Amino acid sequence: AQSVTQLGSHVSVSEGALVLLRCNYSSSVPPYLFWYVQYPNQGLQLLLKYTSAATLVKGINGFEAEFKKSETSFHLTKPSAHMSDAAEYFCAVWGSGGGADGLTFGKGTHLIIQP
Amino acid sequence: NAGVTQTPKFQVLKTGQSMTLQCAQDMNHEYMSWYRQDPGMGLRLIHYSVGAGITDQGEVPNGYNVSRSTTEDFPLRLLSAAPSQTSVYFCASSDYSGNTIYFGEGSWLTVV
């Protein structure tokens, strides 16, 4: 079974600083990879997804993520944090086998922005 | 979240009551699934379906039933609600490749 590990359940950065949220996955073949954002008491919003077209994926709100197969990583970055980025972020992987491997989520990282 | 309709958005149940969370999609997707979200646990798969008449268990299926009589609908049933089922529930719909995935807006369920 595939798994997704998000390092750091809470990450705190200052406004204007670099945001780096880490995600590692376990999969034997290059999967689809996703980052979702969830604001308090709201649903999931897709930030970006990797589908093998390019290793550097640009998403909404200035976020991007780089797929590194050798490191099985898909870290999310943003050059300059904004107060509105405070939210919960989930990394997810769609495995090649479908079925119960369909979409596996990490446990989430709560991003805190310090003024 | 265009295409996936999930109801109700909020519900309070008493222990032992039953209820059904509804999920419908209009994109003719084969794959539908239910997740529950709990603090510090991310989203965990409850049940999934790869087509009408076909369902299977995910990571946390106990206490939940599903059926898939049509391509469009995938209801989740709580037969006898327990406080441990207090959670946020999300329905998802996708093509079988996983290239396009849509989520419902979520259902906040409290069992007292």
PDB file of C-alpha atoms in Angstrom:
ATOM      1  CA  ALA A   1       0.000   0.000   0.000  1.00  0.00           C
ATOM      2  CA  GLN A   2       1.198   3.457  -0.780  1.00  0.00           C
ATOM      3  CA  SER A   3       1.822   6.066   1.871  1.00  0.00           C
ATOM      4  CA  VAL A   4       2.389   9.792   2.090  1.00  0.00           C
ATOM      5  CA  THR A   5       4.486  11.472   4.744  1.00  0.00           C
ATOM      6  CA  GLN A   6       4.256  15.152   5.472  1.00  0.00           C
ATOM      7  CA  LEU A   7       7.095  16.339   7.664  1.00  0.00           C
ATOM      8  CA  GLY A   8       5.893  18.722  10.337  1.00  0.00           C
ATOM      9  CA  SER A   9       2.310  18.837  11.505  1.00  0.00           C
ATOM     10  CA  HIS A  10       2.749  22.572  12.096  1.00  0.00           C
ATOM     11  CA  VAL A  11       4.971  24.985  10.213  1.00  0.00           C
ATOM     12  CA  SER A  12       5.324  28.617  11.227  1.00  0.00           C
ATOM     13  CA  VAL A  13       6.837  31.285   8.991  1.00  0.00           C
ATOM     14  CA  SER A  14       6.919  35.047   9.032  1.00  0.00           C
ATOM     15  CA  GLU A  15       4.930  37.045   6.551  1.00  0.00           C
ATOM     16  CA  GLY A  16       7.102  37.579   3.470  1.00  0.00           C
ATOM     17  CA  ALA A  17       9.317  34.571   4.193  1.00  0.00           C
ATOM     18  CA  LEU A  18       9.715  31.430   2.121  1.00  0.00           C
ATOM     19  CA  VAL A  19       7.146  28.713   2.646  1.00  0.00           C
ATOM     20  CA  LEU A  20       8.374  25.121   2.375  1.00  0.00           C
ATOM     21  CA  LEU A  21       6.052  22.223   3.120  1.00  0.00           C
ATOM     22  CA  ARG A  22       7.555  18.780   2.753  1.00  0.00           C
ATOM     23  CA  CYS A  23       5.954  15.698   1.268  1.00  0.00           C
ATOM     24  CA  ASN A  24       7.420  12.277   0.579  1.00  0.00           C
ATOM     25  CA  TYR A  25       5.561   9.383  -0.962  1.00  0.00           C
ATOM     26  CA  SER A  26       6.099   5.704  -1.388  1.00  0.00           C
ATOM     27  CA  SER A  27       5.247   4.342  -4.777  1.00  0.00           C
ATOM     28  CA  SER A  28       6.924   2.003  -7.195  1.00  0.00           C
ATOM     29  CA  VAL A  29       5.908   3.980 -10.265  1.00  0.00           C
ATOM     30  CA  PRO A  30       5.536   7.711 -10.858  1.00  0.00           C
ATOM     31  CA  PRO A  31       2.042   8.551  -9.634  1.00  0.00           C
ATOM     32  CA  TYR A  32      -0.218  11.502  -9.824  1.00  0.00           C
ATOM     33  CA  LEU A  33       0.623  13.833  -6.951  1.00  0.00           C
ATOM     34  CA  PHE A  34      -1.518  16.574  -5.501  1.00  0.00           C
ATOM     35  CA  TRP A  35      -1.439  19.386  -3.010  1.00  0.00           C
ATOM     36  CA  TYR A  36      -4.711  20.530  -1.495  1.00  0.00           C
ATOM     37  CA  VAL A  37      -5.419  23.468   0.788  1.00  0.00           C
ATOM     38  CA  GLN A  38      -8.191  23.659   3.340  1.00  0.00           C
ATOM     39  CA  TYR A  39      -9.202  26.878   5.048  1.00  0.00           C
ATOM     40  CA  PRO A  40     -10.985  26.670   8.398  1.00  0.00           C
ATOM     41  CA  ASN A  41     -14.405  25.065   8.185  1.00  0.00           C
ATOM     42  CA  GLN A  42     -14.191  24.762   4.423  1.00  0.00           C
ATOM     43  CA  GLY A  43     -13.717  22.016   1.883  1.00  0.00           C
ATOM     44  CA  LEU A  44     -10.649  20.990  -0.077  1.00  0.00           C
ATOM     45  CA  GLN A  45      -9.240  23.179  -2.811  1.00  0.00           C
ATOM     46  CA  LEU A  46      -6.755  21.845  -5.338  1.00  0.00           C
ATOM     47  CA  LEU A  47      -3.527  23.856  -5.314  1.00  0.00           C
ATOM     48  CA  LEU A  48      -1.671  21.922  -7.966  1.00  0.00           C
ATOM     49  CA  LYS A  49      -1.082  18.467  -9.354  1.00  0.00           C
ATOM     50  CA  TYR A  50       1.740  16.576 -10.980  1.00  0.00           C
ATOM     51  CA  THR A  51       0.852  14.361 -13.925  1.00  0.00           C
ATOM     52  CA  SER A  52       4.322  13.671 -15.414  1.00  0.00           C
ATOM     53  CA  ALA A  53       4.154  16.527 -17.950  1.00  0.00           C
ATOM     54  CA  ALA A  54       6.752  18.586 -16.049  1.00  0.00           C
ATOM     55  CA  THR A  55       8.632  18.099 -12.806  1.00  0.00           C
ATOM     56  CA  LEU A  56       8.088  21.685 -11.671  1.00  0.00           C
ATOM     57  CA  VAL A  57       4.404  22.324 -11.258  1.00  0.00           C
ATOM     58  CA  LYS A  58       2.914  25.765 -10.793  1.00  0.00           C
ATOM     59  CA  GLY A  59      -0.331  26.134  -8.937  1.00  0.00           C
ATOM     60  CA  ILE A  60      -2.681  28.785  -7.710  1.00  0.00           C
ATOM     61  CA  ASN A  61      -1.888  31.565  -5.234  1.00  0.00           C
ATOM     62  CA  GLY A  62       1.815  31.584  -6.136  1.00  0.00           C
ATOM     63  CA  PHE A  63       2.543  28.040  -4.964  1.00  0.00           C
ATOM     64  CA  GLU A  64       4.666  25.554  -6.838  1.00  0.00           C
ATOM     65  CA  ALA A  65       5.976  22.069  -6.221  1.00  0.00           C
ATOM     66  CA  GLU A  66       8.833  20.057  -7.637  1.00  0.00           C
ATOM     67  CA  PHE A  67       8.614  16.346  -8.284  1.00  0.00           C
ATOM     68  CA  LYS A  68      11.871  14.544  -7.550  1.00  0.00           C
ATOM     69  CA  LYS A  69      11.640  10.872  -8.407  1.00  0.00           C
ATOM     70  CA  SER A  70      15.049   9.992  -6.946  1.00  0.00           C
ATOM     71  CA  GLU A  71      13.995  11.437  -3.599  1.00  0.00           C
ATOM     72  CA  THR A  72      10.316  10.390  -3.875  1.00  0.00           C
ATOM     73  CA  SER A  73       9.457  13.922  -2.855  1.00  0.00           C
ATOM     74  CA  PHE A  74       6.957  16.554  -3.881  1.00  0.00           C
ATOM     75  CA  HIS A  75       7.652  19.564  -1.689  1.00  0.00           C
ATOM     76  CA  LEU A  76       5.447  22.641  -1.861  1.00  0.00           C
ATOM     77  CA  THR A  77       6.972  26.116  -1.892  1.00  0.00           C
ATOM     78  CA  LYS A  78       5.991  29.746  -2.097  1.00  0.00           C
ATOM     79  CA  PRO A  79       8.625  32.493  -2.236  1.00  0.00           C
ATOM     80  CA  SER A  80       6.812  34.977  -0.007  1.00  0.00           C
ATOM     81  CA  ALA A  81       4.179  34.037   2.548  1.00  0.00           C
ATOM     82  CA  HIS A  82       1.019  36.055   2.930  1.00  0.00           C
ATOM     83  CA  MET A  83      -1.311  36.101   5.894  1.00  0.00           C
ATOM     84  CA  SER A  84      -4.018  34.615   3.712  1.00  0.00           C
ATOM     85  CA  ASP A  85      -1.891  31.463   3.242  1.00  0.00           C
ATOM     86  CA  ALA A  86      -2.644  30.339   6.788  1.00  0.00           C
ATOM     87  CA  ALA A  87      -4.467  27.050   6.333  1.00  0.00           C
ATOM     88  CA  GLU A  88      -4.120  23.274   6.422  1.00  0.00           C
ATOM     89  CA  TYR A  89      -2.231  21.722   3.520  1.00  0.00           C
ATOM     90  CA  PHE A  90      -2.522  18.127   2.374  1.00  0.00           C
ATOM     91  CA  CYS A  91      -0.280  16.191   0.064  1.00  0.00           C
ATOM     92  CA  ALA A  92      -1.912  13.251  -1.716  1.00  0.00           C
ATOM     93  CA  VAL A  93      -0.932  10.564  -4.183  1.00  0.00           C
ATOM     94  CA  TRP A  94      -3.010   8.619  -6.663  1.00  0.00           C
ATOM     95  CA  GLY A  95      -1.515   5.217  -7.037  1.00  0.00           C
ATOM     96  CA  SER A  96      -1.222   3.278 -10.248  1.00  0.00           C
ATOM     97  CA  GLY A  97      -3.391   0.454  -9.003  1.00  0.00           C
ATOM     98  CA  GLY A  98      -6.599   2.398  -8.516  1.00  0.00           C
ATOM     99  CA  GLY A  99      -9.052   0.786  -6.150  1.00  0.00           C
ATOM    100  CA  ALA A 100      -8.047   1.060  -2.547  1.00  0.00           C
ATOM    101  CA  ASP A 101      -4.883   2.852  -3.604  1.00  0.00           C
ATOM    102  CA  GLY A 102      -6.983   5.490  -5.333  1.00  0.00           C
ATOM    103  CA  LEU A 103      -6.059   8.612  -3.377  1.00  0.00           C
ATOM    104  CA  THR A 104      -3.921   8.463  -0.258  1.00  0.00           C
ATOM    105  CA  PHE A 105      -3.446  11.576   1.853  1.00  0.00           C
ATOM    106  CA  GLY A 106      -0.767  12.700   4.199  1.00  0.00           C
ATOM    107  CA  LYS A 107      -1.780  13.771   7.670  1.00  0.00           C
ATOM    108  CA  GLY A 108      -1.606  17.427   6.824  1.00  0.00           C
ATOM    109  CA  THR A 109       0.536  20.426   7.731  1.00  0.00           C
ATOM    110  CA  HIS A 110      -0.944  23.414   9.468  1.00  0.00           C
ATOM    111  CA  LEU A 111       0.720  26.547   8.107  1.00  0.00           C
ATOM    112  CA  ILE A 112       0.918  29.461  10.525  1.00  0.00           C
ATOM    113  CA  ILE A 113       1.887  32.887   9.282  1.00  0.00           C
ATOM    114  CA  GLN A 114       3.468  35.229  11.830  1.00  0.00           C
ATOM    115  CA  PRO A 115       2.947  38.970  11.220  1.00  0.00           C
TER     116      PRO A 115
ATOM    117  CA  ASN B   1     -16.708  21.860  -6.394  1.00  0.00           C
ATOM    118  CA  ALA B   2     -18.545  21.556  -9.639  1.00  0.00           C
ATOM    119  CA  GLY B   3     -20.093  18.191 -10.387  1.00  0.00           C
ATOM    120  CA  VAL B   4     -20.193  16.570  -6.900  1.00  0.00           C
ATOM    121  CA  THR B   5     -23.162  17.285  -4.692  1.00  0.00           C
ATOM    122  CA  GLN B   6     -22.877  16.169  -1.077  1.00  0.00           C
ATOM    123  CA  THR B   7     -25.613  16.534   1.527  1.00  0.00           C
ATOM    124  CA  PRO B   8     -26.241  17.413   4.289  1.00  0.00           C
ATOM    125  CA  LYS B   9     -23.530  19.926   5.147  1.00  0.00           C
ATOM    126  CA  PHE B  10     -24.145  19.808   8.871  1.00  0.00           C
ATOM    127  CA  GLN B  11     -25.813  17.143  10.995  1.00  0.00           C
ATOM    128  CA  VAL B  12     -26.093  16.344  14.678  1.00  0.00           C
ATOM    129  CA  LEU B  13     -27.027  12.798  15.600  1.00  0.00           C
ATOM    130  CA  LYS B  14     -27.693  11.003  18.836  1.00  0.00           C
ATOM    131  CA  THR B  15     -25.776   7.850  19.614  1.00  0.00           C
ATOM    132  CA  GLY B  16     -27.500   4.876  18.020  1.00  0.00           C
ATOM    133  CA  GLN B  17     -29.335   6.830  15.346  1.00  0.00           C
ATOM    134  CA  SER B  18     -28.883   6.031  11.695  1.00  0.00           C
ATOM    135  CA  MET B  19     -28.433   8.388   8.800  1.00  0.00           C
ATOM    136  CA  THR B  20     -27.322   8.545   5.196  1.00  0.00           C
ATOM    137  CA  LEU B  21     -24.899  10.994   3.657  1.00  0.00           C
ATOM    138  CA  GLN B  22     -25.763  11.551   0.039  1.00  0.00           C
ATOM    139  CA  CYS B  23     -23.263  11.976  -2.786  1.00  0.00           C
ATOM    140  CA  ALA B  24     -24.082  12.493  -6.435  1.00  0.00           C
ATOM    141  CA  GLN B  25     -21.965  13.329  -9.468  1.00  0.00           C
ATOM    142  CA  ASP B  26     -22.927  14.198 -13.018  1.00  0.00           C
ATOM    143  CA  MET B  27     -19.615  13.563 -14.778  1.00  0.00           C
ATOM    144  CA  ASN B  28     -20.115   9.863 -15.492  1.00  0.00           C
ATOM    145  CA  HIS B  29     -17.084   9.029 -13.365  1.00  0.00           C
ATOM    146  CA  GLU B  30     -16.425   5.395 -12.618  1.00  0.00           C
ATOM    147  CA  TYR B  31     -14.591   5.909  -9.342  1.00  0.00           C
ATOM    148  CA  MET B  32     -16.300   7.312  -6.250  1.00  0.00           C
ATOM    149  CA  SER B  33     -15.114   7.280  -2.688  1.00  0.00           C
ATOM    150  CA  TRP B  34     -15.823   8.451   0.837  1.00  0.00           C
ATOM    151  CA  TYR B  35     -13.246   9.862   3.239  1.00  0.00           C
ATOM    152  CA  ARG B  36     -13.376  10.991   6.811  1.00  0.00           C
ATOM    153  CA  GLN B  37     -11.173  13.776   8.123  1.00  0.00           C
ATOM    154  CA  ASP B  38     -10.038  13.893  11.717  1.00  0.00           C
ATOM    155  CA  PRO B  39      -7.525  16.267  13.339  1.00  0.00           C
ATOM    156  CA  GLY B  40      -3.961  15.072  12.867  1.00  0.00           C
ATOM    157  CA  MET B  41      -5.061  12.104  10.764  1.00  0.00           C
ATOM    158  CA  GLY B  42      -5.547  13.650   7.345  1.00  0.00           C
ATOM    159  CA  LEU B  43      -8.241  12.114   5.189  1.00  0.00           C
ATOM    160  CA  ARG B  44      -8.760   8.388   5.424  1.00  0.00           C
ATOM    161  CA  LEU B  45     -10.613   6.245   2.930  1.00  0.00           C
ATOM    162  CA  ILE B  46     -13.808   4.643   4.223  1.00  0.00           C
ATOM    163  CA  HIS B  47     -15.275   2.924   1.156  1.00  0.00           C
ATOM    164  CA  TYR B  48     -14.874   3.219  -2.564  1.00  0.00           C
ATOM    165  CA  SER B  49     -16.544   2.078  -5.747  1.00  0.00           C
ATOM    166  CA  VAL B  50     -15.098   1.488  -9.208  1.00  0.00           C
ATOM    167  CA  GLY B  51     -18.484   1.317 -10.906  1.00  0.00           C
ATOM    168  CA  ALA B  52     -22.177   0.622 -10.456  1.00  0.00           C
ATOM    169  CA  GLY B  53     -22.733  -2.497  -8.400  1.00  0.00           C
ATOM    170  CA  ILE B  54     -19.115  -2.650  -7.199  1.00  0.00           C
ATOM    171  CA  THR B  55     -17.995  -1.423  -3.797  1.00  0.00           C
ATOM    172  CA  ASP B  56     -15.113  -2.227  -1.503  1.00  0.00           C
ATOM    173  CA  GLN B  57     -13.677  -1.279   1.842  1.00  0.00           C
ATOM    174  CA  GLY B  58     -11.004   1.277   2.431  1.00  0.00           C
ATOM    175  CA  GLU B  59      -8.856   1.918   5.473  1.00  0.00           C
ATOM    176  CA  VAL B  60     -11.610   2.659   8.031  1.00  0.00           C
ATOM    177  CA  PRO B  61     -14.838   0.904   6.941  1.00  0.00           C
ATOM    178  CA  ASN B  62     -16.232  -0.224  10.303  1.00  0.00           C
ATOM    179  CA  GLY B  63     -19.616   1.270  11.143  1.00  0.00           C
ATOM    180  CA  TYR B  64     -20.340   2.375   7.576  1.00  0.00           C
ATOM    181  CA  ASN B  65     -22.200   0.848   4.643  1.00  0.00           C
ATOM    182  CA  VAL B  66     -22.289   1.915   1.020  1.00  0.00           C
ATOM    183  CA  SER B  67     -24.034   0.914  -2.174  1.00  0.00           C
ATOM    184  CA  ARG B  68     -23.669   1.959  -5.814  1.00  0.00           C
ATOM    185  CA  SER B  69     -26.885   1.212  -7.657  1.00  0.00           C
ATOM    186  CA  THR B  70     -26.210   3.867 -10.294  1.00  0.00           C
ATOM    187  CA  THR B  71     -23.106   5.529 -11.697  1.00  0.00           C
ATOM    188  CA  GLU B  72     -24.243   8.875 -10.315  1.00  0.00           C
ATOM    189  CA  ASP B  73     -24.978   8.099  -6.664  1.00  0.00           C
ATOM    190  CA  PHE B  74     -22.839   6.762  -3.839  1.00  0.00           C
ATOM    191  CA  PRO B  75     -24.563   7.128  -0.445  1.00  0.00           C
ATOM    192  CA  LEU B  76     -22.790   6.466   2.842  1.00  0.00           C
ATOM    193  CA  ARG B  77     -24.870   4.963   5.640  1.00  0.00           C
ATOM    194  CA  LEU B  78     -24.201   5.074   9.339  1.00  0.00           C
ATOM    195  CA  LEU B  79     -26.278   2.240  10.762  1.00  0.00           C
ATOM    196  CA  SER B  80     -25.873   3.041  14.462  1.00  0.00           C
ATOM    197  CA  ALA B  81     -23.982   6.254  15.036  1.00  0.00           C
ATOM    198  CA  ALA B  82     -21.254   6.409  17.677  1.00  0.00           C
ATOM    199  CA  PRO B  83     -19.388   9.429  19.077  1.00  0.00           C
ATOM    200  CA  SER B  84     -16.233   8.090  17.370  1.00  0.00           C
ATOM    201  CA  GLN B  85     -17.917   8.841  14.051  1.00  0.00           C
ATOM    202  CA  THR B  86     -17.931  12.552  14.778  1.00  0.00           C
ATOM    203  CA  SER B  87     -15.918  13.797  11.839  1.00  0.00           C
ATOM    204  CA  VAL B  88     -15.931  15.673   8.576  1.00  0.00           C
ATOM    205  CA  TYR B  89     -16.865  13.504   5.613  1.00  0.00           C
ATOM    206  CA  PHE B  90     -15.889  14.090   2.008  1.00  0.00           C
ATOM    207  CA  CYS B  91     -17.162  12.370  -1.071  1.00  0.00           C
ATOM    208  CA  ALA B  92     -14.939  12.260  -4.155  1.00  0.00           C
ATOM    209  CA  SER B  93     -15.484  11.368  -7.763  1.00  0.00           C
ATOM    210  CA  SER B  94     -12.864  10.725 -10.419  1.00  0.00           C
ATOM    211  CA  ASP B  95     -12.117   9.036 -13.658  1.00  0.00           C
ATOM    212  CA  TYR B  96     -10.338   5.756 -13.174  1.00  0.00           C
ATOM    213  CA  SER B  97      -6.944   7.197 -14.030  1.00  0.00           C
ATOM    214  CA  GLY B  98      -7.105   9.739 -11.229  1.00  0.00           C
ATOM    215  CA  ASN B  99      -6.332  12.581 -13.609  1.00  0.00           C
ATOM    216  CA  THR B 100      -9.485  14.487 -12.687  1.00  0.00           C
ATOM    217  CA  ILE B 101     -10.734  14.308  -9.120  1.00  0.00           C
ATOM    218  CA  TYR B 102     -13.615  16.296  -7.685  1.00  0.00           C
ATOM    219  CA  PHE B 103     -14.614  16.597  -4.050  1.00  0.00           C
ATOM    220  CA  GLY B 104     -17.911  17.428  -2.455  1.00  0.00           C
ATOM    221  CA  GLU B 105     -18.031  20.372  -0.081  1.00  0.00           C
ATOM    222  CA  GLY B 106     -17.950  18.164   3.003  1.00  0.00           C
ATOM    223  CA  SER B 107     -20.381  17.084   5.690  1.00  0.00           C
ATOM    224  CA  TRP B 108     -19.748  18.054   9.308  1.00  0.00           C
ATOM    225  CA  LEU B 109     -21.227  15.316  11.468  1.00  0.00           C
ATOM    226  CA  THR B 110     -21.462  15.404  15.255  1.00  0.00           C
ATOM    227  CA  VAL B 111     -22.634  12.382  17.242  1.00  0.00           C
ATOM    228  CA  VAL B 112     -23.647  13.137  20.816  1.00  0.00           C
TER     229      VAL B 112
END
